[in-house]
């Protein structure tokens, strides 16, 4: 994680009258110290490994703040819970492919898709602000072996 992200985070906290605390530093690490798409509960767990005093309420409040200030994107993949995506700062136009079986999330970027979306927006008289492409399919392992979910004995 680079220093400008930390600075943005600190500024986001300050704009809400909040200070950088060890708990909020742990949350930052749990969210943006990874490229993984995590749920709020997974973020809570990761943050508590760094600082056991992190509370659920602080995690939820901080995630909302991070989404509102553009550090983090809430990702609705059509499941019962939402993921938080830390990769939008570096790759603002990336999309997701999700395996129907193991639910693994693969990211991709495609310039032509981008061009195509701009074209559609123009045709509809819009200026494109953001877009979200979600594809679902069968991952390599599922195709090859018929199953890709880890079986626990
Ligand atoms: Zn992503
Ligand atoms: Zn799979």
Coordinates of C-alpha atoms and ligand atoms in Angstrom, one line a residue:
X1 CA 0.0 0.0 0.0
X2 CA 1.5 3.3 -0.9
X3 CA 1.8 6.4 1.2
X4 CA -0.8 8.4 -0.8
X5 CA -3.5 5.9 0.2
X6 CA -2.7 6.3 3.8
X7 CA -2.8 10.1 3.4
X8 CA -6.2 9.8 1.7
X9 CA -7.5 7.6 4.5
X10 CA -6.3 10.0 7.1
X11 CA -7.9 12.9 5.3
X12 CA -11.2 11.0 5.0
X13 CA -11.2 10.3 8.7
X14 CA -10.4 13.9 9.5
X15 CA -13.2 15.1 7.3
X16 CA -15.5 13.2 9.6
X17 CA -13.9 14.5 12.7
X18 CA -12.3 11.1 13.4
X19 CA -8.7 10.5 14.3
X20 CA -6.3 7.7 13.1
X21 CA -6.3 5.2 15.9
X22 CA -4.6 1.8 16.2
X23 CA -8.0 0.2 15.5
X24 CA -8.5 2.3 12.3
X25 CA -5.0 1.6 11.2
X26 CA -5.7 -2.1 11.5
X27 CA -8.9 -1.8 9.5
X28 CA -7.0 0.1 6.7
X29 CA -4.5 -2.8 6.6
X30 CA -7.2 -5.4 6.6
X31 CA -9.0 -3.7 3.7
X32 CA -6.3 -2.2 1.5
X33 CA -3.4 -4.4 2.4
X34 CA -4.8 -7.1 0.2
X35 CA -6.0 -7.4 -3.3
X36 CA -8.7 -9.9 -2.2
X37 CA -12.4 -9.2 -2.3
X38 CA -13.5 -9.5 1.3
X39 CA -16.8 -9.4 3.1
X40 CA -17.3 -7.1 6.2
X41 CA -17.0 -10.2 8.4
X42 CA -13.8 -11.2 6.8
X43 CA -12.4 -7.7 7.2
X44 CA -13.4 -7.7 10.8
X45 CA -11.6 -11.0 11.3
X46 CA -8.4 -9.8 9.5
X47 CA -8.4 -6.5 11.5
X48 CA -8.8 -8.3 14.8
X49 CA -5.8 -10.4 13.9
X50 CA -3.8 -7.1 13.8
X51 CA -5.6 -5.5 16.7
X52 CA -7.9 -7.6 18.8
X53 CA -9.7 -4.5 20.2
X54 CA -11.3 -3.7 16.8
X55 CA -15.1 -3.7 17.2
X56 CA -17.7 -4.7 14.6
X57 CA -19.3 -1.2 14.8
X58 CA -16.0 0.5 14.0
X59 CA -15.4 -1.8 11.1
X60 CA -18.9 -1.0 9.6
X61 CA -18.5 2.7 10.2
X62 CA -15.1 2.8 8.7
X63 CA -16.1 0.8 5.6
X64 CA -18.9 3.1 4.9
X65 CA -16.6 6.1 5.2
X66 CA -14.1 4.5 2.9
X67 CA -16.8 3.8 0.3
X68 CA -18.1 7.3 0.6
X69 CA -14.7 8.8 0.0
X70 CA -13.9 6.6 -2.9
X71 CA -11.1 4.5 -1.3
X72 CA -13.1 1.3 -1.6
X73 CA -15.9 0.0 -3.7
X74 CA -18.9 -2.0 -2.5
X75 CA -19.4 -4.9 -4.8
X76 CA -22.7 -6.5 -5.3
X77 CA -22.2 -9.9 -6.9
X78 CA -25.8 -11.0 -6.5
X79 CA -25.2 -13.0 -3.3
X80 CA -26.5 -12.7 0.2
X81 CA -23.6 -10.5 1.3
X82 CA -21.6 -7.7 -0.3
X83 CA -17.9 -7.7 -0.9
X84 CA -15.5 -4.8 -0.6
X85 CA -13.2 -4.4 -3.5
X86 CA -9.8 -2.7 -2.7
X87 CA -8.6 -2.7 -6.3
X88 CA -10.5 0.3 -7.8
X89 CA -7.8 2.8 -6.9
X90 CA -5.4 1.1 -9.1
X91 CA -7.7 -0.4 -11.7
X92 CA -10.8 1.8 -11.8
X93 CA -12.3 0.0 -14.8
X94 CA -11.9 -3.6 -13.9
X95 CA -14.6 -6.2 -14.1
X96 CA -15.3 -9.6 -12.5
X97 CA -15.7 -13.1 -13.6
X98 CA -17.1 -15.5 -11.0
X99 CA -17.1 -19.2 -11.0
X100 CA -20.6 -20.7 -10.5
X101 CA -19.2 -23.6 -8.5
X102 CA -16.3 -22.5 -6.3
X103 CA -17.5 -18.8 -6.3
X104 CA -13.9 -17.7 -6.9
X105 CA -13.6 -14.1 -8.2
X106 CA -11.3 -13.4 -11.1
X107 CA -10.6 -9.8 -12.2
X108 CA -10.1 -8.7 -15.7
X109 CA -9.6 -5.5 -17.7
X110 CA -10.5 -5.2 -21.3
X111 CA -9.9 -2.0 -23.3
X112 CA -12.4 -3.0 -26.0
X113 CA -15.1 -3.5 -23.4
X114 CA -14.4 0.0 -22.2
X115 CA -14.6 1.4 -25.7
X116 CA -17.9 -0.5 -26.3
X117 CA -19.4 0.9 -23.1
X118 CA -18.6 4.4 -24.0
X119 CA -20.2 3.9 -27.4
X120 CA -23.4 2.5 -25.8
X121 CA -23.5 5.5 -23.4
X122 CA -23.1 7.9 -26.3
X123 CA -25.8 6.3 -28.3
X124 CA -28.2 6.6 -25.4
X125 CA -27.2 10.3 -25.0
X126 CA -25.3 9.6 -21.7
X127 CA -22.0 10.4 -20.4
X128 CA -20.7 7.3 -18.7
X129 CA -19.8 7.7 -15.1
X130 CA -19.2 4.2 -14.0
X131 CA -20.0 0.7 -15.1
X132 CA -19.9 -2.7 -13.7
X133 CA -19.6 -5.9 -15.6
X134 CA -20.1 -9.2 -13.9
X135 CA -19.7 -12.5 -15.7
X136 CA -20.4 -15.9 -14.4
X137 CA -19.0 -19.1 -15.7
X138 CA -17.1 -22.3 -15.0
X139 CA -13.5 -22.0 -13.9
X140 CA -10.7 -24.1 -15.5
X141 CA -10.8 -26.6 -12.7
X142 CA -14.5 -27.1 -12.9
X143 CA -14.3 -27.6 -16.7
X144 CA -11.5 -30.1 -16.3
X145 CA -12.6 -32.1 -13.3
X146 CA -16.3 -31.4 -13.0
X147 CA -15.8 -30.0 -9.5
X148 CA -13.7 -27.2 -8.0
X149 CA -15.1 -26.9 -4.5
X150 CA -12.7 -28.0 -1.9
X151 CA -14.1 -31.1 -0.3
X152 CA -13.5 -31.2 3.4
X153 CA -13.4 -34.8 4.8
Ligands
LIG1 ZN1 -12.3 -6.4 -8.1
LIG2 ZN1 -14.5 -23.0 -9.8

